[in-house]
PDB file of C-alpha atoms in Angstrom:
ATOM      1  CA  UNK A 175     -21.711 -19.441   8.137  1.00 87.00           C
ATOM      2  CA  UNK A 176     -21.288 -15.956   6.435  1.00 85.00           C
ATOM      3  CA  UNK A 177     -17.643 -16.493   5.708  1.00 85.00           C
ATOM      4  CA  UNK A 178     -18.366 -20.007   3.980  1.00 85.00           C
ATOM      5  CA  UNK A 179     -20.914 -18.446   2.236  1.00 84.00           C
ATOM      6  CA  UNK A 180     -18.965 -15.909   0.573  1.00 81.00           C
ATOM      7  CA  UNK A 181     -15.819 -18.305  -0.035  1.00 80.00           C
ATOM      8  CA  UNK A 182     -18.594 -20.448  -2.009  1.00 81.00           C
ATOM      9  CA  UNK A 183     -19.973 -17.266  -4.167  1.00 76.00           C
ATOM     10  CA  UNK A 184     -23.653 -17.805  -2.517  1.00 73.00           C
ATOM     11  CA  UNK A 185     -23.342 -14.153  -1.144  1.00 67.00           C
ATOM     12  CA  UNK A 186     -20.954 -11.705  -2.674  1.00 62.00           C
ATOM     13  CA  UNK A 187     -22.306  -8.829  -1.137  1.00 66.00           C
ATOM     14  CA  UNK A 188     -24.546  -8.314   2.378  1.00 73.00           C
ATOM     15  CA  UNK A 189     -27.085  -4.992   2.552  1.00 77.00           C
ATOM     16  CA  UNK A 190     -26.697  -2.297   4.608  1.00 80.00           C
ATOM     17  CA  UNK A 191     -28.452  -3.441   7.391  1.00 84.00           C
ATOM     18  CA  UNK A 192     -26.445  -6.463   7.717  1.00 84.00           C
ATOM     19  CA  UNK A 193     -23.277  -4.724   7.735  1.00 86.00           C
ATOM     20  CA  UNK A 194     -24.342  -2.782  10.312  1.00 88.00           C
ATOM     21  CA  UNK A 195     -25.251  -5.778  12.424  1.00 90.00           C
ATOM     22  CA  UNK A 196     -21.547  -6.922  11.528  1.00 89.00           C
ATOM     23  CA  UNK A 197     -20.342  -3.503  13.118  1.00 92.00           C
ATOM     24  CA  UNK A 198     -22.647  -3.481  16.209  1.00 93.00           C
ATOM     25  CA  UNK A 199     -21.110  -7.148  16.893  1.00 93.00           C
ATOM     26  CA  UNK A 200     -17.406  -6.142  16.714  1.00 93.00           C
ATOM     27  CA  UNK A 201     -18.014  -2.632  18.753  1.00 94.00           C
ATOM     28  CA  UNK A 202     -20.186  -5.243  21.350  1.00 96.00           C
ATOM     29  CA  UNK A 203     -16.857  -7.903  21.438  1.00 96.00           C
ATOM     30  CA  UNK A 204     -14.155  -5.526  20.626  1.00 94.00           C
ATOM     31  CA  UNK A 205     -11.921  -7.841  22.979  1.00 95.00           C
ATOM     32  CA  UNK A 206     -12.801 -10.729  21.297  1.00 97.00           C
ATOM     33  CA  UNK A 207      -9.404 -11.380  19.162  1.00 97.00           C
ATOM     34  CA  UNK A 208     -11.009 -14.521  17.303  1.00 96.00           C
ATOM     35  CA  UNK A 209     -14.224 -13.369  16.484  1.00 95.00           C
ATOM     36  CA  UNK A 210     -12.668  -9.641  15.572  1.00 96.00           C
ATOM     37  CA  UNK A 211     -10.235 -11.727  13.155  1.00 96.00           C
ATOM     38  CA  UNK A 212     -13.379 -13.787  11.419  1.00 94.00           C
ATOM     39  CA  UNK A 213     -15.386 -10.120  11.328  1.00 94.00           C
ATOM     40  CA  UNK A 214     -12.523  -8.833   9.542  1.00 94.00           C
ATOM     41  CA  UNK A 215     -11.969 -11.351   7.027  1.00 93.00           C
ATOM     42  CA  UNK A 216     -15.699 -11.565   6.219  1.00 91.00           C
ATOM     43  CA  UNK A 217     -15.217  -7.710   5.426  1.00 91.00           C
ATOM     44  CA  UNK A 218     -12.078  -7.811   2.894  1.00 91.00           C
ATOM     45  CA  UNK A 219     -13.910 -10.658   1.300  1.00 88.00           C
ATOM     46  CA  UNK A 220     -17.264  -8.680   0.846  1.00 85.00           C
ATOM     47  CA  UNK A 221     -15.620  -5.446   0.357  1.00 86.00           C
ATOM     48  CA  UNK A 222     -14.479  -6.353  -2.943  1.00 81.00           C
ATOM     49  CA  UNK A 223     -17.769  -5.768  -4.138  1.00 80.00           C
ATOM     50  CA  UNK A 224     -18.462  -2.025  -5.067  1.00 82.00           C
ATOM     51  CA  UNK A 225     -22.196  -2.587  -3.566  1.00 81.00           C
ATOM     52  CA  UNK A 226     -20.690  -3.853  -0.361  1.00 82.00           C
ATOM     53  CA  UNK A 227     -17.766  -1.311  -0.010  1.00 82.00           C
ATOM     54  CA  UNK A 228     -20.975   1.671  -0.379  1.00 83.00           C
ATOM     55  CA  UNK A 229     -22.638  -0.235   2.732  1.00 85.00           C
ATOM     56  CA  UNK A 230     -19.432  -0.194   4.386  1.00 87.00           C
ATOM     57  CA  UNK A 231     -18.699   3.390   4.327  1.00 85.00           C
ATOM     58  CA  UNK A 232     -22.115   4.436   4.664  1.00 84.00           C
ATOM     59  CA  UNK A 233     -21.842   2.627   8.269  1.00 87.00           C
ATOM     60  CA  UNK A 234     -19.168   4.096   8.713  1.00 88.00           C
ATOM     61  CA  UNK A 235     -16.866   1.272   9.067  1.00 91.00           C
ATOM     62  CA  UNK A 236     -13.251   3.271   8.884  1.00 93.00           C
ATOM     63  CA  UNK A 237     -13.456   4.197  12.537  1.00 94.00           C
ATOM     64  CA  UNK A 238     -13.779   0.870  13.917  1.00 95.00           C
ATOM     65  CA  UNK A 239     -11.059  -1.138  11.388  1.00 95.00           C
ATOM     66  CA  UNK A 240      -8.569   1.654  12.576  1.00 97.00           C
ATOM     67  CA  UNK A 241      -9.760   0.438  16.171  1.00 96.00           C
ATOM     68  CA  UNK A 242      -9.261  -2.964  15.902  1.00 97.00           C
ATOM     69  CA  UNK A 243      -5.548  -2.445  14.222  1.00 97.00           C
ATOM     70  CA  UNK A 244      -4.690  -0.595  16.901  1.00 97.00           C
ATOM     71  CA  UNK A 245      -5.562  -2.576  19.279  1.00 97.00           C
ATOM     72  CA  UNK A 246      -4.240  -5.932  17.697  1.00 98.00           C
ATOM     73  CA  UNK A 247      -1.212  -4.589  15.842  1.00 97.00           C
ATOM     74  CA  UNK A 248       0.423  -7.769  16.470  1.00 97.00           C
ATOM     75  CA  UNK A 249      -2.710 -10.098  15.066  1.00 98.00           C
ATOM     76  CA  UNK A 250      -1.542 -11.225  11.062  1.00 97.00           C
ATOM     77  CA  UNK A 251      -5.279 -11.989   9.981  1.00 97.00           C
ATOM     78  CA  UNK A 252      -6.401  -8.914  11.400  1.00 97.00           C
ATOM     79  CA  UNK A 253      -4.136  -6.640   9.838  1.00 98.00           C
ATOM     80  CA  UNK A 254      -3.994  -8.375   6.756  1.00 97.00           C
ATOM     81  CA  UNK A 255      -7.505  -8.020   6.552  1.00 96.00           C
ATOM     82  CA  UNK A 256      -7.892  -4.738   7.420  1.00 97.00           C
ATOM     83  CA  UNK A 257      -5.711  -3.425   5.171  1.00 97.00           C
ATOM     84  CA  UNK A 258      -7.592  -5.419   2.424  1.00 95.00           C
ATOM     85  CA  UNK A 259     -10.353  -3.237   3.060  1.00 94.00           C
ATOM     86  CA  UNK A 260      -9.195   0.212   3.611  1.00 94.00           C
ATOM     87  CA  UNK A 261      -7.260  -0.894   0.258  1.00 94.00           C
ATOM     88  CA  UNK A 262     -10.596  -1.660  -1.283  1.00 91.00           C
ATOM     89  CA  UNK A 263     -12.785   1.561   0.417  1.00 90.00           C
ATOM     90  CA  UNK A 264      -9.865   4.370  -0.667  1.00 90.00           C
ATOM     91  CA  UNK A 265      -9.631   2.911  -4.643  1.00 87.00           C
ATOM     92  CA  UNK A 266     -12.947   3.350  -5.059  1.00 77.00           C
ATOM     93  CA  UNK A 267     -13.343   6.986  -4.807  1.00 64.00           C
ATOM     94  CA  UNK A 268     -16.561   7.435  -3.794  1.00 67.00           C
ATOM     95  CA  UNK A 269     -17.998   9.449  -0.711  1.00 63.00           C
ATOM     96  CA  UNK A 270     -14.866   9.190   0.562  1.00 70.00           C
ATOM     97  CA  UNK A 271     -14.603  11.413   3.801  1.00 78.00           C
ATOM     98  CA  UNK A 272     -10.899  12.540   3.265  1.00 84.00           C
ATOM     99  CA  UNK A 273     -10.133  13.467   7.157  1.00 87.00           C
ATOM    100  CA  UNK A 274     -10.947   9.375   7.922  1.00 88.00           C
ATOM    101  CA  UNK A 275      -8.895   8.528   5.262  1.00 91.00           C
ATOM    102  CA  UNK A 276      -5.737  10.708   6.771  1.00 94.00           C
ATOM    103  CA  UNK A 277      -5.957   9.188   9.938  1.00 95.00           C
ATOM    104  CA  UNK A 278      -5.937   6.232   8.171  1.00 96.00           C
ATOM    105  CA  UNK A 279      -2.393   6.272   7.288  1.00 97.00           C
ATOM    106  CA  UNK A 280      -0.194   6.272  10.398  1.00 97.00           C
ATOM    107  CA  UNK A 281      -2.070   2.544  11.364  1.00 98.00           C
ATOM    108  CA  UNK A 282      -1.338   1.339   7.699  1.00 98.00           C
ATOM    109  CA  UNK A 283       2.283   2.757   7.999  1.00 98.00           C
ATOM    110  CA  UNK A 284       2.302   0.750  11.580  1.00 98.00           C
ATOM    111  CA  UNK A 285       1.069  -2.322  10.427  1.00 98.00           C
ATOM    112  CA  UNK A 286       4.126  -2.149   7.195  1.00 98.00           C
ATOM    113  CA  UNK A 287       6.919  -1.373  10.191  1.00 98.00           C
ATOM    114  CA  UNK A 288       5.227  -4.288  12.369  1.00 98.00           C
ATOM    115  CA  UNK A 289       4.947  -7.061   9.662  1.00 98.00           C
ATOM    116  CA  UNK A 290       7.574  -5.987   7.394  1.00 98.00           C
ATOM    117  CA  UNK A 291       9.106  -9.832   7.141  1.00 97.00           C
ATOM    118  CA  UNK A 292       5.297 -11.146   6.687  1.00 98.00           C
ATOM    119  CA  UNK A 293       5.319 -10.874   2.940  1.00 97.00           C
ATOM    120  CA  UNK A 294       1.484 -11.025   2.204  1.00 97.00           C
ATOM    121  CA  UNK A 295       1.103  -8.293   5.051  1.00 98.00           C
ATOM    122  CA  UNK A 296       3.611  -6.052   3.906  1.00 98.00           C
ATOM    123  CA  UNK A 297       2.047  -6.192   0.297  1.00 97.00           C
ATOM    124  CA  UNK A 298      -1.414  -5.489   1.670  1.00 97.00           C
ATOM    125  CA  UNK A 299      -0.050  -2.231   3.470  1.00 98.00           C
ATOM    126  CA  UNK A 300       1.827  -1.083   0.752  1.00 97.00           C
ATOM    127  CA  UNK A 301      -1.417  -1.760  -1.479  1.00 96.00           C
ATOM    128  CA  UNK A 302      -3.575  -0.045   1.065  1.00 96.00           C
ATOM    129  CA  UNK A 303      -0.830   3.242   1.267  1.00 97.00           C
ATOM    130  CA  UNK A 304      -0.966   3.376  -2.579  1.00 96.00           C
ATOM    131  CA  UNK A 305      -4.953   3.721  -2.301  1.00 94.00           C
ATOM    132  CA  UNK A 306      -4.488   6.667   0.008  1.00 95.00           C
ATOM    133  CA  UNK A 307      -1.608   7.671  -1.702  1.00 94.00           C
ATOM    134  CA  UNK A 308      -4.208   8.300  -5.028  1.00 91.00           C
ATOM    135  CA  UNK A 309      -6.525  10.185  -3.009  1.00 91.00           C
ATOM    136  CA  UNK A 310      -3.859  12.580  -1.590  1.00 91.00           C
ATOM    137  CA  UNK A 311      -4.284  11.324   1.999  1.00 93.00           C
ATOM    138  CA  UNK A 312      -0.114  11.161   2.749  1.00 94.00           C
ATOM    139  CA  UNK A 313       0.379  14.496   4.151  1.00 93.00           C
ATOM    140  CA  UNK A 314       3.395  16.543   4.446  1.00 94.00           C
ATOM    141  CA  UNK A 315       4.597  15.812   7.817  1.00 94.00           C
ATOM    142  CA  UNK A 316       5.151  11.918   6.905  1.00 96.00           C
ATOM    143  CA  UNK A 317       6.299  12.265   3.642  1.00 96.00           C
ATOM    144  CA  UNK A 318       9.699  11.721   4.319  1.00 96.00           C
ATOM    145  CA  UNK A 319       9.579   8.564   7.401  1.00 96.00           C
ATOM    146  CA  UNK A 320       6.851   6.901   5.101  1.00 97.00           C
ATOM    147  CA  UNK A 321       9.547   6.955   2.023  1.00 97.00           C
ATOM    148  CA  UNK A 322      12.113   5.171   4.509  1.00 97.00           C
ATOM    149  CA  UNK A 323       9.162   2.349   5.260  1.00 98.00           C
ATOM    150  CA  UNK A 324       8.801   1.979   2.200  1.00 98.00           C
ATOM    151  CA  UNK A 325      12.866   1.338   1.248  1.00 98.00           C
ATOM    152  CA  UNK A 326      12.644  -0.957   4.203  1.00 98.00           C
ATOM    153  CA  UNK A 327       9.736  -3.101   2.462  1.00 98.00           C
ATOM    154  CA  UNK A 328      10.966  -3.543  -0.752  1.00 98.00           C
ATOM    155  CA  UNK A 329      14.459  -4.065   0.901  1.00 98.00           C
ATOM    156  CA  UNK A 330      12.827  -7.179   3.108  1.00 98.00           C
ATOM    157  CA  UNK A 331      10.369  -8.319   0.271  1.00 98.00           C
ATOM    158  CA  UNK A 332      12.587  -7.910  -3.058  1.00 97.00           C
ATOM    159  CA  UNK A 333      10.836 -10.972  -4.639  1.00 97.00           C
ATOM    160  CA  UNK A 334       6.873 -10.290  -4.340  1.00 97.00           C
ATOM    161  CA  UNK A 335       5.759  -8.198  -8.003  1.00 97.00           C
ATOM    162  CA  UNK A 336       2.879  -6.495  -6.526  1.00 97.00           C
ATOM    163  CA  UNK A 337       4.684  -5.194  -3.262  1.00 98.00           C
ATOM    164  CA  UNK A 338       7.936  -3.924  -5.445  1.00 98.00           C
ATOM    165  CA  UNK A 339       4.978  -1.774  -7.959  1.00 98.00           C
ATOM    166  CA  UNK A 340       2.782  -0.639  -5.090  1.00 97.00           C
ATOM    167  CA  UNK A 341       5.562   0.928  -3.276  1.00 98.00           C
ATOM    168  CA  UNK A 342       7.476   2.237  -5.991  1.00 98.00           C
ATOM    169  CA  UNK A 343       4.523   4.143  -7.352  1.00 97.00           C
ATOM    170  CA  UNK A 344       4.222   4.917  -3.611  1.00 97.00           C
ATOM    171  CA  UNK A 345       7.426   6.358  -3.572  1.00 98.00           C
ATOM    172  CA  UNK A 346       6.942   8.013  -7.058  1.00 97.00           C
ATOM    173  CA  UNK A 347       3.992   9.894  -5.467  1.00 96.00           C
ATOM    174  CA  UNK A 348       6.075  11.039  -2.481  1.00 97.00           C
ATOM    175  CA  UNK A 349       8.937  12.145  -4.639  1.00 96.00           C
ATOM    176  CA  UNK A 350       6.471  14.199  -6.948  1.00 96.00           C
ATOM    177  CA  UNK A 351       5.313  16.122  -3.747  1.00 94.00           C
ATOM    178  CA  UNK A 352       8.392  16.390  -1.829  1.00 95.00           C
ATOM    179  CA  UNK A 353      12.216  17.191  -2.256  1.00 95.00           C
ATOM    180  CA  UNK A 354      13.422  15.463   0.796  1.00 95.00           C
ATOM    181  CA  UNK A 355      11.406  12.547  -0.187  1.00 96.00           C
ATOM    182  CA  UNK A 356      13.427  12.490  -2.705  1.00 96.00           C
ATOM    183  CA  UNK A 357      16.884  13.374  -0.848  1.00 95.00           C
ATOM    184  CA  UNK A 358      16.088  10.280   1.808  1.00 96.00           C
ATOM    185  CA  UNK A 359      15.378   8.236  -1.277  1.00 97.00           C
ATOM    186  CA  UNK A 360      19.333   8.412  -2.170  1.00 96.00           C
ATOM    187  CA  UNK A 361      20.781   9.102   1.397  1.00 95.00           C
ATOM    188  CA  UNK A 362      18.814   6.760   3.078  1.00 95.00           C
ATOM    189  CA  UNK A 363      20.922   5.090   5.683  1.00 94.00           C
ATOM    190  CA  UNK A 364      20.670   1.807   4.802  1.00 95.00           C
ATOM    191  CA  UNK A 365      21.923   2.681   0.906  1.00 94.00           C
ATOM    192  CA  UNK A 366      20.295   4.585  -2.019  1.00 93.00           C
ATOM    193  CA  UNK A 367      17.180   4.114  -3.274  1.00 96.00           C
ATOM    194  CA  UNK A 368      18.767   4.114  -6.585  1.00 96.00           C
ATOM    195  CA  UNK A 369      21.046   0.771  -6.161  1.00 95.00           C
ATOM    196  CA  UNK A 370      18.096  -0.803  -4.573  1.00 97.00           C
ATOM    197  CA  UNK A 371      15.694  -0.308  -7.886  1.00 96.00           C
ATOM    198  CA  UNK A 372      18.441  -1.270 -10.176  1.00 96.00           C
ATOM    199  CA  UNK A 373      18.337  -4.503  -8.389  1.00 97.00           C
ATOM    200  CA  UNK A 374      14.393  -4.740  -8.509  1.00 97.00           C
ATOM    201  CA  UNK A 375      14.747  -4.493 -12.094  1.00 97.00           C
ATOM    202  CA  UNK A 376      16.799  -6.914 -12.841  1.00 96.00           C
ATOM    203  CA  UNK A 377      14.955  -9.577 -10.779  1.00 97.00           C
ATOM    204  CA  UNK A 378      11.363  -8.026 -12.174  1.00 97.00           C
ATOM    205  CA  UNK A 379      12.906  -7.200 -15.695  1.00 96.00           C
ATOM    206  CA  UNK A 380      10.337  -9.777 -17.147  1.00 95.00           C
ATOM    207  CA  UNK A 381       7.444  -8.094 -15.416  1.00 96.00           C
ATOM    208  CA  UNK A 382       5.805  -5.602 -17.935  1.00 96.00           C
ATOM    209  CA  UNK A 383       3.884  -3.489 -14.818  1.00 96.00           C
ATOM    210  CA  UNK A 384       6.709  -4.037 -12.110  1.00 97.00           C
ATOM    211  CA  UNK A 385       9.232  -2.153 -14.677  1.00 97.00           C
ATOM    212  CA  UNK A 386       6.106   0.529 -15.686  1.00 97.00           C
ATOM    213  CA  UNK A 387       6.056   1.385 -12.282  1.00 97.00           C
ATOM    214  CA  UNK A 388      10.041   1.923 -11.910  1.00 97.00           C
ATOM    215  CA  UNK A 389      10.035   4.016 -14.544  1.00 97.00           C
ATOM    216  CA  UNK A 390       7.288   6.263 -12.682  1.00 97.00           C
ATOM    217  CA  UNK A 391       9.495   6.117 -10.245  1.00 97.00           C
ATOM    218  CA  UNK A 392      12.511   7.153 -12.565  1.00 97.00           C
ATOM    219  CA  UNK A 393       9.933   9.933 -13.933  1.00 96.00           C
ATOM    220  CA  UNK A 394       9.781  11.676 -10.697  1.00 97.00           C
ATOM    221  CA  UNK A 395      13.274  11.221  -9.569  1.00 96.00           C
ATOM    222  CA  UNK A 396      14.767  13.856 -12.652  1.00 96.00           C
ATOM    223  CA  UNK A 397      12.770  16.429 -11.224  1.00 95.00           C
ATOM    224  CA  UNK A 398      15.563  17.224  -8.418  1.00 96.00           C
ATOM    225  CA  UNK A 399      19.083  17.904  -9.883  1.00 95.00           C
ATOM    226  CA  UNK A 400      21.089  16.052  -6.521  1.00 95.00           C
ATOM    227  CA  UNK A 401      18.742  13.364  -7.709  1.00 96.00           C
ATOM    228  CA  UNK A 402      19.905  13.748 -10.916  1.00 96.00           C
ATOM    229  CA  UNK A 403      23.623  13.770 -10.094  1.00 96.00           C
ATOM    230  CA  UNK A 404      23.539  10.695  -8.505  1.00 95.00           C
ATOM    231  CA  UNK A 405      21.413   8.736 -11.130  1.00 96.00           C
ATOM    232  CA  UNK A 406      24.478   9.682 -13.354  1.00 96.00           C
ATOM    233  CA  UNK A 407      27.055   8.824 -11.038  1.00 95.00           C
ATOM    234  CA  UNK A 408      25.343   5.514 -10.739  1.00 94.00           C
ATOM    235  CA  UNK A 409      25.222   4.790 -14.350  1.00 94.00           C
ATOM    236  CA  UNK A 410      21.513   5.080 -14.927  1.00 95.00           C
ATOM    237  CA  UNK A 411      21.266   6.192 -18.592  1.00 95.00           C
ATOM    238  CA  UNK A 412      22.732   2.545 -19.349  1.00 95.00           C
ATOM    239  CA  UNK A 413      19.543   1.066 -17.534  1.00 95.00           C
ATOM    240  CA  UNK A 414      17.238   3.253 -19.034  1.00 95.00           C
ATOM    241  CA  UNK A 415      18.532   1.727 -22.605  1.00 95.00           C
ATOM    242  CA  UNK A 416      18.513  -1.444 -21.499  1.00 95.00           C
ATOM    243  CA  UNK A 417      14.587  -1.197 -20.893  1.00 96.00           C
ATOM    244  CA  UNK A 418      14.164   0.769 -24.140  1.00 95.00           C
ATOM    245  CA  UNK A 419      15.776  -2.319 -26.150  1.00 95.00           C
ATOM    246  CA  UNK A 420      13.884  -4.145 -24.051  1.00 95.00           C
ATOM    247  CA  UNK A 421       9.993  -2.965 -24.126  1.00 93.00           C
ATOM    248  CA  UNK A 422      10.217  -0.946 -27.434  1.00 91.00           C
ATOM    249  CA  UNK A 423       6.354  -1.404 -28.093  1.00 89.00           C
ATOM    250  CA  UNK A 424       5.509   0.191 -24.652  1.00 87.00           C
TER     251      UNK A 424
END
């Protein structure tokens, strides 16, 4: 009744107390797949809401979504969901407990390697990884597999504009902070980083933000000179031309 209720605009955002009750019923059936799944969805939908999103973290709803995805990795709604709202709670910046949001990162990163052909899933992570990504939550000691995910997702999920600018200014955060971020970005095993984002420009190259965010991408790459090296070797200067012709009032 809830969910139709906020599908139909009739609620757009539930008070504290309510959320809580929300909470106390998926810690009472935290086995209960189907009802966990409708829980979840009611809270993406609500959280969009900056009212709502307060509520949530003031009942401290973090714990429990990392919980659930956890425990039902392999559950699409669930994680799609989820990810929704962490997206939702980490943009916000507000009374955001930093240590929650940390921990917060290995589950998003698992749901991206688990549902990296799911297109809608993938693009939630990636959304959700960017959100943490802005409130320095990616620490050190993942810098480098998370930049490989990421390769992976826009490798699997070339044609979907919001995934391709989420992870590239991702990626453009990872290579800021870290050299060998940057070194797996062009030795990554399954080809460079830089081939790959010549090819997401030319099938985005009509896509004002998607290009805004490769060149963020291109921003941070200069700042290591093996990076550097191989941008020439690949002929990048004649790409970076082509999107000055191209976008001359941006």
């Amino acid at each position: 009744l809830l969910l139709t209720a906020v599908e139909q605009d009739v609620v757009t955002a539930l008070a504290e107390n309510a959320t809580s009750s929300l909470l106390d019923a998926a810690r009472k059936h935290s086995d209960n797949e189907e009802l966990l799944s409708l829980l979840c969805m009611l809270l993406m939908m609500i959280s969009g809401s900056e009212a709502a999103a307060e509520n949530l973290r003031k009942v401290g709803v973090i714990p429990d979504l990392l919980s659930i995805l956890r425990n039902f990795l392999h559950n699409e709604k669930i994680c799609l969901s989820c990810c929704g709202v962490l997206w939702s709670l980490a943009v916000s910046e507000k009374n955001i407990d930093q240590e929650l949001l940390r921990s917060a990162v290995p589950v998003t990163s698992a749901v991206l390697q688990e549902h990296l052909q799911n297109g809608s899933i993938a693009e939630s992570a990636c959304s959700a990884l960017w959100a943490l990504s802005l409130q320095g939550c990616i620490t050190e000691n993942v810098y480098e597999p998370t930049t490989g995910l990421l390769l992976d997702a826009l490798r699997t999920n070339p044609g979907r504009p919001m995934l391709v600018k989420k992870a590239c200014l991702v990626l453009a955060s990872l290579l800021r902070l870290s050299e060998l971020s940057a070194l797996r970005f062009i030795t990554d095993s399954k080809g460079s980083g830089i081939n790959l984002i010549k090819d997401l420009y030319h099938l985005h190259l009509d896509d004002v933000e998607v290009v805004e965010s490769i060149c963020m991408l291109m921003n941070e790459m200069v700042l290591y000179d093996e990076v550097v090296l191989d941008m020439l070797s690949h002929k990048m200067e004649e790409l970076l031309s082509e999107i000055k012709r191209s976008f001359p009032s941006r």
